[in-house]
């Protein structure tokens, strides 16, 4: 999850993304704390089973109290009751929350067609068609998925004309697009998200910070010319710099209100530190723009969504997932999936849009322990304890060897 840029996909705790009560522990110690809860219960059951087998094998007539099982069950009960109370208390204390209607468009463009010149018009047509339908619900923000348009919005006339026709006198539009800059002779490319207002002006720019190795860039390409030719896109992207949240302008109680939000592109939503940094910088909801068409017809898109759920719980902010295809959904700040784009058969690989009204916490909301301290609350202390336990046998062996020499 950390080494070699990290890939914290499907951590043990992510299996509990539907267990609303147990999942609230993530606000204290992140998804790792939920993983620890699973390990504790299973370890207590395993130790109890081993002791029972030992008692039977040695034919002990006197049965001992299994404190390890009692400890595991007690911790589970405490976490469960605390989680239930936390959710109920949060539901009662939402008077200061700002309701914001948001629409997410899923164009469902197959990966083999996404950058094809032949299917270029099809991509624009799908985006425009679904966006015009979604605008009828009068959202404050429209969201397109990662690299939704097959061009660079900042310089391409066709992309600009399509976006202009949709935002004029309408909602703000968050567009997934490649972006670039040319500070010198070299052109720098970014996987980006651009916020466009009703005047067709780009009022916010986010550039992906955590790139996919061998997907968006090739490691050591600057050191080895041959490696650079292996870039799957024909070029490598450059990681963006932290820029803080974007500002969404909404009407609330008859007055203009600014609601800041953070953007996570592609698999950035599986990295807890990125979401934490956004919320610490002032973001009050998160948007994940992704393209799960890479996975094809597999369970990976569901897994991706399950990992994203914990970013909402860890920071107590809502999260919107907008996918090219895969799972487009709305998640509240307790990790509940309140809206899911799916067919009558449950299929999420389809063309369409989803609209939901999120309850956005106020600017002065108290930050969770995890937002404030991150993995220092649970994961890193656990790692230190494990390291010490691994070193103890080595130290003992070294001490005993010195005694033998004496």
mmCIF file of C-alpha atoms in Angstrom:
data_model
loop_
_atom_site.group_PDB
_atom_site.id
_atom_site.type_symbol
_atom_site.label_atom_id
_atom_site.label_comp_id
_atom_site.label_asym_id
_atom_site.label_seq_id
_atom_site.Cartn_x
_atom_site.Cartn_y
_atom_site.Cartn_z
ATOM 1 C CA UNK A 1 0.000 0.000 0.000
ATOM 2 C CA UNK A 2 3.003 2.329 0.394
ATOM 3 C CA UNK A 3 6.142 1.007 -1.321
ATOM 4 C CA UNK A 4 6.882 1.697 -4.995
ATOM 5 C CA UNK A 5 4.241 4.475 -5.190
ATOM 6 C CA UNK A 6 1.724 2.187 -3.426
ATOM 7 C CA UNK A 7 -1.387 0.320 -4.505
ATOM 8 C CA UNK A 8 -3.792 0.052 -1.524
ATOM 9 C CA UNK A 9 -6.434 -1.818 -3.502
ATOM 10 C CA UNK A 10 -8.765 -4.236 -1.672
ATOM 11 C CA UNK A 11 -7.310 -3.849 1.797
ATOM 12 C CA UNK A 12 -8.924 -6.271 4.217
ATOM 13 C CA UNK A 13 -11.172 -3.589 5.697
ATOM 14 C CA UNK A 14 -12.622 -2.762 2.275
ATOM 15 C CA UNK A 15 -14.617 -6.008 2.483
ATOM 16 C CA UNK A 16 -16.865 -4.263 5.046
ATOM 17 C CA UNK A 17 -18.030 -1.452 2.753
ATOM 18 C CA UNK A 18 -21.653 -2.518 3.321
ATOM 19 C CA UNK A 19 -21.249 -2.923 7.076
ATOM 20 C CA UNK A 20 -22.266 0.616 7.993
ATOM 21 C CA UNK A 21 -21.837 0.242 11.771
ATOM 22 C CA UNK A 22 -18.368 -1.354 11.744
ATOM 23 C CA UNK A 23 -17.197 0.953 8.962
ATOM 24 C CA UNK A 24 -17.515 4.051 11.173
ATOM 25 C CA UNK A 25 -14.279 3.015 12.876
ATOM 26 C CA UNK A 26 -12.517 4.389 9.782
ATOM 27 C CA UNK A 27 -13.174 7.938 11.035
ATOM 28 C CA UNK A 28 -10.755 7.121 13.858
ATOM 29 C CA UNK A 29 -8.090 4.936 12.252
ATOM 30 C CA UNK A 30 -8.903 4.740 8.545
ATOM 31 C CA UNK A 31 -9.637 1.575 6.603
ATOM 32 C CA UNK A 32 -6.695 -0.040 8.432
ATOM 33 C CA UNK A 33 -8.614 0.144 11.716
ATOM 34 C CA UNK A 34 -11.478 -1.795 10.117
ATOM 35 C CA UNK A 35 -8.915 -4.320 8.860
ATOM 36 C CA UNK A 36 -7.611 -4.580 12.420
ATOM 37 C CA UNK A 37 -11.104 -5.281 13.703
ATOM 38 C CA UNK A 38 -11.452 -8.204 11.276
ATOM 39 C CA UNK A 39 -8.042 -9.579 12.240
ATOM 40 C CA UNK A 40 -8.837 -9.287 15.961
ATOM 41 C CA UNK A 41 -12.078 -11.240 15.718
ATOM 42 C CA UNK A 42 -10.616 -13.958 13.506
ATOM 43 C CA UNK A 43 -7.507 -14.248 15.669
ATOM 44 C CA UNK A 44 -9.638 -14.606 18.818
ATOM 45 C CA UNK A 45 -11.693 -17.356 17.153
ATOM 46 C CA UNK A 46 -8.538 -19.143 15.977
ATOM 47 C CA UNK A 47 -6.891 -18.972 19.404
ATOM 48 C CA UNK A 48 -10.060 -20.234 21.069
ATOM 49 C CA UNK A 49 -10.270 -23.161 18.651
ATOM 50 C CA UNK A 50 -6.625 -24.040 19.285
ATOM 51 C CA UNK A 51 -7.128 -23.992 23.058
ATOM 52 C CA UNK A 52 -10.242 -26.172 22.827
ATOM 53 C CA UNK A 53 -8.374 -28.682 20.659
ATOM 54 C CA UNK A 54 -5.505 -28.657 23.164
ATOM 55 C CA UNK A 55 -7.866 -29.287 26.078
ATOM 56 C CA UNK A 56 -9.493 -32.199 24.265
ATOM 57 C CA UNK A 57 -6.144 -33.657 23.229
ATOM 58 C CA UNK A 58 -4.781 -33.541 26.790
ATOM 59 C CA UNK A 59 -8.109 -34.703 28.198
ATOM 60 C CA UNK A 60 -8.377 -31.842 30.616
ATOM 61 C CA UNK A 61 -11.505 -32.194 32.706
ATOM 62 C CA UNK A 62 -11.437 -28.586 33.824
ATOM 63 C CA UNK A 63 -12.360 -26.089 31.109
ATOM 64 C CA UNK A 64 -10.711 -22.669 31.232
ATOM 65 C CA UNK A 65 -12.352 -19.320 30.548
ATOM 66 C CA UNK A 66 -11.527 -18.219 27.014
ATOM 67 C CA UNK A 67 -10.511 -14.635 27.605
ATOM 68 C CA UNK A 68 -9.267 -14.237 24.018
ATOM 69 C CA UNK A 69 -12.766 -14.917 22.640
ATOM 70 C CA UNK A 70 -14.355 -12.618 25.222
ATOM 71 C CA UNK A 71 -11.935 -9.848 24.275
ATOM 72 C CA UNK A 72 -12.677 -10.193 20.549
ATOM 73 C CA UNK A 73 -16.444 -10.232 21.027
ATOM 74 C CA UNK A 74 -16.322 -7.318 23.469
ATOM 75 C CA UNK A 75 -14.364 -5.123 21.034
ATOM 76 C CA UNK A 76 -16.733 -6.036 18.185
ATOM 77 C CA UNK A 77 -19.762 -5.176 20.335
ATOM 78 C CA UNK A 78 -18.279 -1.832 21.411
ATOM 79 C CA UNK A 79 -17.362 -0.854 17.841
ATOM 80 C CA UNK A 80 -20.760 -1.918 16.541
ATOM 81 C CA UNK A 81 -22.729 0.049 19.143
ATOM 82 C CA UNK A 82 -20.484 3.090 18.720
ATOM 83 C CA UNK A 83 -20.960 2.954 14.950
ATOM 84 C CA UNK A 84 -24.754 2.783 15.238
ATOM 85 C CA UNK A 85 -24.844 5.719 17.668
ATOM 86 C CA UNK A 86 -22.513 7.732 15.444
ATOM 87 C CA UNK A 87 -24.748 7.347 12.396
ATOM 88 C CA UNK A 88 -27.935 8.136 14.324
ATOM 89 C CA UNK A 89 -26.380 11.165 16.004
ATOM 90 C CA UNK A 90 -25.118 12.450 12.652
ATOM 91 C CA UNK A 91 -28.561 12.139 11.084
ATOM 92 C CA UNK A 92 -30.081 14.294 13.829
ATOM 93 C CA UNK A 93 -27.433 17.017 13.632
ATOM 94 C CA UNK A 94 -27.741 18.065 9.996
ATOM 95 C CA UNK A 95 -29.399 21.464 10.386
ATOM 96 C CA UNK A 96 -26.336 23.357 9.140
ATOM 97 C CA UNK A 97 -25.766 21.131 6.115
ATOM 98 C CA UNK A 98 -26.140 22.657 2.648
ATOM 99 C CA UNK A 99 -28.234 20.654 0.150
ATOM 100 C CA UNK A 100 -26.558 20.531 -3.265
ATOM 101 C CA UNK A 101 -28.075 18.804 -6.298
ATOM 102 C CA UNK A 102 -25.418 17.137 -8.455
ATOM 103 C CA UNK A 103 -25.658 15.142 -11.689
ATOM 104 C CA UNK A 104 -23.104 12.612 -12.933
ATOM 105 C CA UNK A 105 -23.037 11.505 -16.579
ATOM 106 C CA UNK A 106 -21.867 8.035 -17.616
ATOM 107 C CA UNK A 107 -21.314 7.935 -21.433
ATOM 108 C CA UNK A 108 -20.279 4.235 -21.465
ATOM 109 C CA UNK A 109 -17.639 4.560 -24.201
ATOM 110 C CA UNK A 110 -15.755 1.249 -24.754
ATOM 111 C CA UNK A 111 -12.029 1.568 -24.179
ATOM 112 C CA UNK A 112 -11.204 0.461 -27.742
ATOM 113 C CA UNK A 113 -13.253 3.411 -29.041
ATOM 114 C CA UNK A 114 -12.235 6.051 -26.521
ATOM 115 C CA UNK A 115 -9.334 7.558 -28.471
ATOM 116 C CA UNK A 116 -10.429 6.412 -31.935
ATOM 117 C CA UNK A 117 -10.842 9.159 -34.530
ATOM 118 C CA UNK A 118 -13.651 7.125 -36.113
ATOM 119 C CA UNK A 119 -15.717 7.185 -32.898
ATOM 120 C CA UNK A 120 -14.820 10.746 -31.881
ATOM 121 C CA UNK A 121 -18.239 12.174 -32.738
ATOM 122 C CA UNK A 122 -19.948 9.283 -30.924
ATOM 123 C CA UNK A 123 -18.227 10.282 -27.682
ATOM 124 C CA UNK A 124 -19.389 13.890 -27.969
ATOM 125 C CA UNK A 125 -22.898 12.810 -28.916
ATOM 126 C CA UNK A 126 -23.201 10.503 -25.889
ATOM 127 C CA UNK A 127 -21.975 13.223 -23.520
ATOM 128 C CA UNK A 128 -24.236 15.903 -24.988
ATOM 129 C CA UNK A 129 -27.306 13.666 -25.113
ATOM 130 C CA UNK A 130 -27.075 12.554 -21.476
ATOM 131 C CA UNK A 131 -26.081 15.989 -20.206
ATOM 132 C CA UNK A 132 -29.093 17.678 -21.838
ATOM 133 C CA UNK A 133 -31.356 15.148 -20.123
ATOM 134 C CA UNK A 134 -29.638 15.584 -16.754
ATOM 135 C CA UNK A 135 -29.857 19.400 -16.923
ATOM 136 C CA UNK A 136 -33.648 19.116 -16.757
ATOM 137 C CA UNK A 137 -33.307 18.150 -13.087
ATOM 138 C CA UNK A 138 -31.650 21.563 -12.467
ATOM 139 C CA UNK A 139 -28.422 20.446 -10.772
ATOM 140 C CA UNK A 140 -25.893 22.923 -9.412
ATOM 141 C CA UNK A 141 -23.017 20.847 -10.787
ATOM 142 C CA UNK A 142 -22.698 18.493 -13.759
ATOM 143 C CA UNK A 143 -19.853 15.976 -13.719
ATOM 144 C CA UNK A 144 -18.244 14.165 -16.648
ATOM 145 C CA UNK A 145 -15.869 11.243 -16.049
ATOM 146 C CA UNK A 146 -12.090 11.035 -16.397
ATOM 147 C CA UNK A 147 -10.823 12.133 -19.861
ATOM 148 C CA UNK A 148 -14.445 12.241 -21.013
ATOM 149 C CA UNK A 149 -13.636 14.199 -24.161
ATOM 150 C CA UNK A 150 -11.190 12.789 -26.728
ATOM 151 C CA UNK A 151 -9.457 16.185 -27.119
ATOM 152 C CA UNK A 152 -7.768 18.883 -25.062
ATOM 153 C CA UNK A 153 -10.567 21.170 -23.887
ATOM 154 C CA UNK A 154 -8.244 24.107 -23.374
ATOM 155 C CA UNK A 155 -7.317 24.385 -27.081
ATOM 156 C CA UNK A 156 -9.750 22.272 -29.130
ATOM 157 C CA UNK A 157 -12.569 24.280 -30.843
ATOM 158 C CA UNK A 158 -14.961 21.311 -31.113
ATOM 159 C CA UNK A 159 -14.637 20.432 -27.431
ATOM 160 C CA UNK A 160 -15.089 24.077 -26.467
ATOM 161 C CA UNK A 161 -18.207 24.495 -28.625
ATOM 162 C CA UNK A 162 -19.837 21.366 -27.141
ATOM 163 C CA UNK A 163 -19.102 22.464 -23.580
ATOM 164 C CA UNK A 164 -20.234 26.041 -24.252
ATOM 165 C CA UNK A 165 -23.571 24.860 -25.640
ATOM 166 C CA UNK A 166 -24.211 22.912 -22.425
ATOM 167 C CA UNK A 167 -23.075 25.393 -19.757
ATOM 168 C CA UNK A 168 -24.507 28.628 -21.174
ATOM 169 C CA UNK A 169 -27.091 29.790 -18.619
ATOM 170 C CA UNK A 170 -26.829 26.350 -17.030
ATOM 171 C CA UNK A 171 -24.982 24.588 -14.224
ATOM 172 C CA UNK A 172 -21.241 24.469 -13.784
ATOM 173 C CA UNK A 173 -19.621 21.521 -15.543
ATOM 174 C CA UNK A 174 -16.665 19.493 -14.262
ATOM 175 C CA UNK A 175 -14.937 18.095 -17.351
ATOM 176 C CA UNK A 176 -12.397 15.284 -17.400
ATOM 177 C CA UNK A 177 -9.844 16.199 -20.050
ATOM 178 C CA UNK A 178 -6.189 15.955 -20.916
ATOM 179 C CA UNK A 179 -4.412 19.250 -20.247
ATOM 180 C CA UNK A 180 -1.027 20.648 -21.130
ATOM 181 C CA UNK A 181 1.416 23.483 -20.628
ATOM 182 C CA UNK A 182 4.632 24.452 -22.371
ATOM 183 C CA UNK A 183 6.923 26.324 -19.978
ATOM 184 C CA UNK A 184 9.888 25.882 -22.370
ATOM 185 C CA UNK A 185 10.632 23.654 -25.317
ATOM 186 C CA UNK A 186 9.060 20.584 -23.736
ATOM 187 C CA UNK A 187 5.294 20.055 -23.667
ATOM 188 C CA UNK A 188 3.954 18.765 -20.334
ATOM 189 C CA UNK A 189 0.780 16.677 -20.433
ATOM 190 C CA UNK A 190 -1.592 16.183 -17.500
ATOM 191 C CA UNK A 191 -4.600 14.029 -16.716
ATOM 192 C CA UNK A 192 -6.831 16.841 -15.552
ATOM 193 C CA UNK A 193 -10.227 18.029 -14.418
ATOM 194 C CA UNK A 194 -11.504 21.443 -15.501
ATOM 195 C CA UNK A 195 -14.413 23.333 -13.913
ATOM 196 C CA UNK A 196 -16.335 25.433 -16.457
ATOM 197 C CA UNK A 197 -18.895 28.059 -15.387
ATOM 198 C CA UNK A 198 -21.944 29.464 -17.175
ATOM 199 C CA UNK A 199 -19.784 31.937 -19.138
ATOM 200 C CA UNK A 200 -17.686 29.052 -20.546
ATOM 201 C CA UNK A 201 -14.699 30.191 -18.509
ATOM 202 C CA UNK A 202 -12.423 27.625 -16.865
ATOM 203 C CA UNK A 203 -12.653 28.665 -13.207
ATOM 204 C CA UNK A 204 -10.907 25.667 -11.657
ATOM 205 C CA UNK A 205 -8.160 23.245 -12.700
ATOM 206 C CA UNK A 206 -7.014 20.067 -11.017
ATOM 207 C CA UNK A 207 -4.203 17.890 -12.354
ATOM 208 C CA UNK A 208 -3.851 14.318 -11.211
ATOM 209 C CA UNK A 209 -1.217 13.983 -8.490
ATOM 210 C CA UNK A 210 -0.759 10.204 -8.230
ATOM 211 C CA UNK A 211 -0.162 8.715 -11.670
ATOM 212 C CA UNK A 212 -0.511 5.067 -12.681
ATOM 213 C CA UNK A 213 2.941 3.545 -13.323
ATOM 214 C CA UNK A 214 3.227 1.895 -16.749
ATOM 215 C CA UNK A 215 -0.171 3.384 -17.585
ATOM 216 C CA UNK A 216 0.292 7.150 -17.462
ATOM 217 C CA UNK A 217 4.073 7.162 -17.191
ATOM 218 C CA UNK A 218 6.997 4.732 -17.351
ATOM 219 C CA UNK A 219 9.370 4.666 -14.334
ATOM 220 C CA UNK A 220 12.984 5.682 -15.056
ATOM 221 C CA UNK A 221 12.067 6.889 -18.545
ATOM 222 C CA UNK A 222 14.255 9.968 -18.164
ATOM 223 C CA UNK A 223 17.252 7.781 -17.363
ATOM 224 C CA UNK A 224 16.772 5.266 -20.171
ATOM 225 C CA UNK A 225 15.745 6.415 -23.655
ATOM 226 C CA UNK A 226 14.597 2.929 -24.664
ATOM 227 C CA UNK A 227 12.164 2.764 -21.733
ATOM 228 C CA UNK A 228 10.569 6.051 -22.787
ATOM 229 C CA UNK A 229 9.339 4.453 -26.017
ATOM 230 C CA UNK A 230 7.211 2.029 -23.994
ATOM 231 C CA UNK A 231 4.797 4.757 -22.838
ATOM 232 C CA UNK A 232 1.316 3.309 -23.607
ATOM 233 C CA UNK A 233 -0.142 6.714 -24.554
ATOM 234 C CA UNK A 234 2.798 7.597 -26.782
ATOM 235 C CA UNK A 235 3.816 10.126 -24.128
ATOM 236 C CA UNK A 236 3.981 10.266 -20.352
ATOM 237 C CA UNK A 237 1.875 12.450 -18.122
ATOM 238 C CA UNK A 238 3.332 14.712 -15.456
ATOM 239 C CA UNK A 239 1.961 14.706 -11.882
ATOM 240 C CA UNK A 240 0.160 17.871 -10.880
ATOM 241 C CA UNK A 241 0.797 19.992 -7.814
ATOM 242 C CA UNK A 242 -1.632 20.319 -4.863
ATOM 243 C CA UNK A 243 -3.844 23.304 -5.635
ATOM 244 C CA UNK A 244 -6.538 23.102 -2.987
ATOM 245 C CA UNK A 245 -10.287 22.609 -3.482
ATOM 246 C CA UNK A 246 -12.389 23.988 -6.323
ATOM 247 C CA UNK A 247 -15.281 26.310 -5.478
ATOM 248 C CA UNK A 248 -18.856 25.487 -6.460
ATOM 249 C CA UNK A 249 -21.317 28.384 -6.409
ATOM 250 C CA UNK A 250 -24.802 27.412 -5.209
ATOM 251 C CA UNK A 251 -27.963 29.129 -3.997
ATOM 252 C CA UNK A 252 -28.947 28.325 -0.404
ATOM 253 C CA UNK A 253 -31.605 30.096 1.678
ATOM 254 C CA UNK A 254 -31.885 32.804 -0.965
ATOM 255 C CA UNK A 255 -28.217 33.720 -1.065
ATOM 256 C CA UNK A 256 -25.107 32.689 -2.950
ATOM 257 C CA UNK A 257 -22.983 30.129 -1.119
ATOM 258 C CA UNK A 258 -19.551 28.756 -1.973
ATOM 259 C CA UNK A 259 -19.095 25.023 -1.465
ATOM 260 C CA UNK A 260 -15.477 23.838 -1.872
ATOM 261 C CA UNK A 261 -14.833 20.316 -3.171
ATOM 262 C CA UNK A 262 -11.824 18.140 -3.911
ATOM 263 C CA UNK A 263 -11.192 16.061 -7.040
ATOM 264 C CA UNK A 264 -9.691 12.573 -7.211
ATOM 265 C CA UNK A 265 -8.990 11.169 -10.690
ATOM 266 C CA UNK A 266 -8.914 7.477 -11.599
ATOM 267 C CA UNK A 267 -7.519 5.334 -8.771
ATOM 268 C CA UNK A 268 -6.601 8.329 -6.599
ATOM 269 C CA UNK A 269 -9.656 7.527 -4.473
ATOM 270 C CA UNK A 270 -7.924 4.399 -3.095
ATOM 271 C CA UNK A 271 -5.195 6.560 -1.504
ATOM 272 C CA UNK A 272 -6.424 7.883 1.855
ATOM 273 C CA UNK A 273 -3.802 10.632 2.098
ATOM 274 C CA UNK A 274 -5.054 12.415 -1.025
ATOM 275 C CA UNK A 275 -8.624 12.689 0.264
ATOM 276 C CA UNK A 276 -7.318 13.728 3.705
ATOM 277 C CA UNK A 277 -5.228 16.517 2.206
ATOM 278 C CA UNK A 278 -8.217 17.849 0.271
ATOM 279 C CA UNK A 279 -10.499 17.902 3.315
ATOM 280 C CA UNK A 280 -7.812 19.472 5.498
ATOM 281 C CA UNK A 281 -7.492 22.158 2.809
ATOM 282 C CA UNK A 282 -11.216 22.925 3.097
ATOM 283 C CA UNK A 283 -13.033 20.526 0.746
ATOM 284 C CA UNK A 284 -16.500 19.603 2.005
ATOM 285 C CA UNK A 285 -17.266 16.917 -0.557
ATOM 286 C CA UNK A 286 -15.167 14.797 -2.898
ATOM 287 C CA UNK A 287 -15.546 13.924 -6.581
ATOM 288 C CA UNK A 288 -13.962 10.859 -8.140
ATOM 289 C CA UNK A 289 -13.792 10.963 -11.946
ATOM 290 C CA UNK A 290 -12.725 7.608 -13.324
ATOM 291 C CA UNK A 291 -12.710 5.377 -16.379
ATOM 292 C CA UNK A 292 -13.271 1.765 -15.333
ATOM 293 C CA UNK A 293 -13.636 0.650 -18.959
ATOM 294 C CA UNK A 294 -10.018 -0.508 -18.595
ATOM 295 C CA UNK A 295 -11.270 -3.389 -16.452
ATOM 296 C CA UNK A 296 -13.739 -4.741 -18.987
ATOM 297 C CA UNK A 297 -16.588 -6.959 -17.748
ATOM 298 C CA UNK A 298 -15.043 -7.804 -14.382
ATOM 299 C CA UNK A 299 -15.679 -7.219 -10.684
ATOM 300 C CA UNK A 300 -12.873 -4.653 -10.517
ATOM 301 C CA UNK A 301 -15.211 -1.684 -11.001
ATOM 302 C CA UNK A 302 -17.250 -2.790 -7.958
ATOM 303 C CA UNK A 303 -14.026 -3.225 -6.008
ATOM 304 C CA UNK A 304 -12.989 0.287 -7.005
ATOM 305 C CA UNK A 305 -16.240 1.674 -5.651
ATOM 306 C CA UNK A 306 -15.884 -0.321 -2.403
ATOM 307 C CA UNK A 307 -12.484 1.249 -1.775
ATOM 308 C CA UNK A 308 -13.835 4.750 -2.455
ATOM 309 C CA UNK A 309 -16.571 4.389 0.182
ATOM 310 C CA UNK A 310 -13.965 4.612 2.953
ATOM 311 C CA UNK A 311 -12.732 8.040 1.833
ATOM 312 C CA UNK A 312 -16.189 9.405 2.714
ATOM 313 C CA UNK A 313 -16.247 7.746 6.145
ATOM 314 C CA UNK A 314 -12.654 8.601 7.036
ATOM 315 C CA UNK A 315 -13.253 12.316 6.476
ATOM 316 C CA UNK A 316 -17.022 12.571 7.131
ATOM 317 C CA UNK A 317 -17.739 14.166 3.760
ATOM 318 C CA UNK A 318 -19.943 12.971 0.868
ATOM 319 C CA UNK A 319 -18.350 11.556 -2.277
ATOM 320 C CA UNK A 320 -19.579 11.410 -5.885
ATOM 321 C CA UNK A 321 -18.209 8.788 -8.283
ATOM 322 C CA UNK A 322 -18.582 9.558 -11.985
ATOM 323 C CA UNK A 323 -17.361 6.761 -14.245
ATOM 324 C CA UNK A 324 -17.108 6.479 -18.000
ATOM 325 C CA UNK A 325 -18.461 3.016 -17.355
ATOM 326 C CA UNK A 326 -18.446 0.932 -14.197
ATOM 327 C CA UNK A 327 -20.078 2.304 -11.069
ATOM 328 C CA UNK A 328 -21.453 5.851 -10.979
ATOM 329 C CA UNK A 329 -22.907 6.561 -7.547
ATOM 330 C CA UNK A 330 -23.407 8.994 -4.666
ATOM 331 C CA UNK A 331 -22.067 8.171 -1.194
ATOM 332 C CA UNK A 332 -23.038 10.060 1.953
ATOM 333 C CA UNK A 333 -20.593 10.942 4.721
ATOM 334 C CA UNK A 334 -21.354 7.736 6.623
ATOM 335 C CA UNK A 335 -20.465 5.531 3.676
ATOM 336 C CA UNK A 336 -24.009 4.728 2.560
ATOM 337 C CA UNK A 337 -24.591 4.484 -1.191
ATOM 338 C CA UNK A 338 -27.631 6.738 -1.528
ATOM 339 C CA UNK A 339 -27.883 6.676 -5.333
ATOM 340 C CA UNK A 340 -26.542 4.166 -7.850
ATOM 341 C CA UNK A 341 -26.751 4.253 -11.640
ATOM 342 C CA UNK A 342 -27.862 0.754 -12.639
ATOM 343 C CA UNK A 343 -30.371 -1.012 -14.854
ATOM 344 C CA UNK A 344 -33.326 -3.045 -13.640
ATOM 345 C CA UNK A 345 -31.078 -6.120 -13.695
ATOM 346 C CA UNK A 346 -28.460 -4.411 -11.516
ATOM 347 C CA UNK A 347 -26.065 -3.884 -14.408
ATOM 348 C CA UNK A 348 -23.930 -0.759 -13.942
ATOM 349 C CA UNK A 349 -22.260 -0.892 -17.362
ATOM 350 C CA UNK A 350 -24.683 1.309 -19.248
ATOM 351 C CA UNK A 351 -25.150 4.766 -20.733
ATOM 352 C CA UNK A 352 -27.062 7.210 -18.579
ATOM 353 C CA UNK A 353 -26.907 9.769 -15.791
ATOM 354 C CA UNK A 354 -27.648 9.894 -12.092
ATOM 355 C CA UNK A 355 -28.868 12.829 -10.005
ATOM 356 C CA UNK A 356 -28.864 13.156 -6.230
ATOM 357 C CA UNK A 357 -29.042 15.852 -3.587
ATOM 358 C CA UNK A 358 -26.050 15.644 -1.260
ATOM 359 C CA UNK A 359 -26.048 17.114 2.224
ATOM 360 C CA UNK A 360 -22.784 19.059 2.419
ATOM 361 C CA UNK A 361 -21.336 19.707 5.896
ATOM 362 C CA UNK A 362 -20.576 23.337 6.819
ATOM 363 C CA UNK A 363 -17.176 24.979 6.521
ATOM 364 C CA UNK A 364 -16.645 24.841 10.283
ATOM 365 C CA UNK A 365 -17.324 21.115 10.644
ATOM 366 C CA UNK A 366 -15.077 19.302 13.156
ATOM 367 C CA UNK A 367 -12.434 17.206 11.447
ATOM 368 C CA UNK A 368 -12.279 13.506 12.267
ATOM 369 C CA UNK A 369 -9.318 12.036 14.101
ATOM 370 C CA UNK A 370 -8.228 10.358 10.896
ATOM 371 C CA UNK A 371 -8.423 13.592 8.902
ATOM 372 C CA UNK A 372 -6.287 15.325 11.512
ATOM 373 C CA UNK A 373 -3.700 12.636 12.268
ATOM 374 C CA UNK A 374 -3.953 10.107 9.441
ATOM 375 C CA UNK A 375 -2.279 6.733 9.944
ATOM 376 C CA UNK A 376 -0.435 7.855 13.090
ATOM 377 C CA UNK A 377 -3.549 6.878 15.068
ATOM 378 C CA UNK A 378 -3.543 3.181 14.143
ATOM 379 C CA UNK A 379 -1.650 1.867 11.106
ATOM 380 C CA UNK A 380 1.800 3.247 11.868
ATOM 381 C CA UNK A 381 1.797 2.247 15.570
ATOM 382 C CA UNK A 382 0.728 -1.258 14.461
ATOM 383 C CA UNK A 383 3.580 -1.355 11.947
ATOM 384 C CA UNK A 384 6.046 -0.325 14.666
ATOM 385 C CA UNK A 385 4.773 -3.045 17.030
ATOM 386 C CA UNK A 386 5.061 -5.678 14.286
ATOM 387 C CA UNK A 387 8.611 -4.548 13.526
ATOM 388 C CA UNK A 388 9.563 -4.828 17.200
ATOM 389 C CA UNK A 389 8.013 -8.299 17.466
ATOM 390 C CA UNK A 390 9.960 -9.410 14.407
ATOM 391 C CA UNK A 391 13.207 -8.023 15.837
ATOM 392 C CA UNK A 392 12.854 -9.657 19.282
ATOM 393 C CA UNK A 393 13.750 -13.223 18.076
ATOM 394 C CA UNK A 394 16.732 -11.822 16.182
ATOM 395 C CA UNK A 395 17.937 -9.961 19.264
ATOM 396 C CA UNK A 396 17.476 -13.060 21.441
ATOM 397 C CA UNK A 397 19.412 -15.191 18.967
ATOM 398 C CA UNK A 398 22.215 -12.644 18.903
ATOM 399 C CA UNK A 399 22.362 -12.482 22.739
ATOM 400 C CA UNK A 400 22.362 -16.279 23.079
ATOM 401 C CA UNK A 401 25.140 -16.553 20.503
ATOM 402 C CA UNK A 402 27.312 -14.174 22.542
ATOM 403 C CA UNK A 403 26.627 -16.262 25.665
ATOM 404 C CA UNK A 404 27.670 -19.437 23.823
ATOM 405 C CA UNK A 405 30.924 -17.766 22.784
ATOM 406 C CA UNK A 406 31.575 -16.796 26.411
#
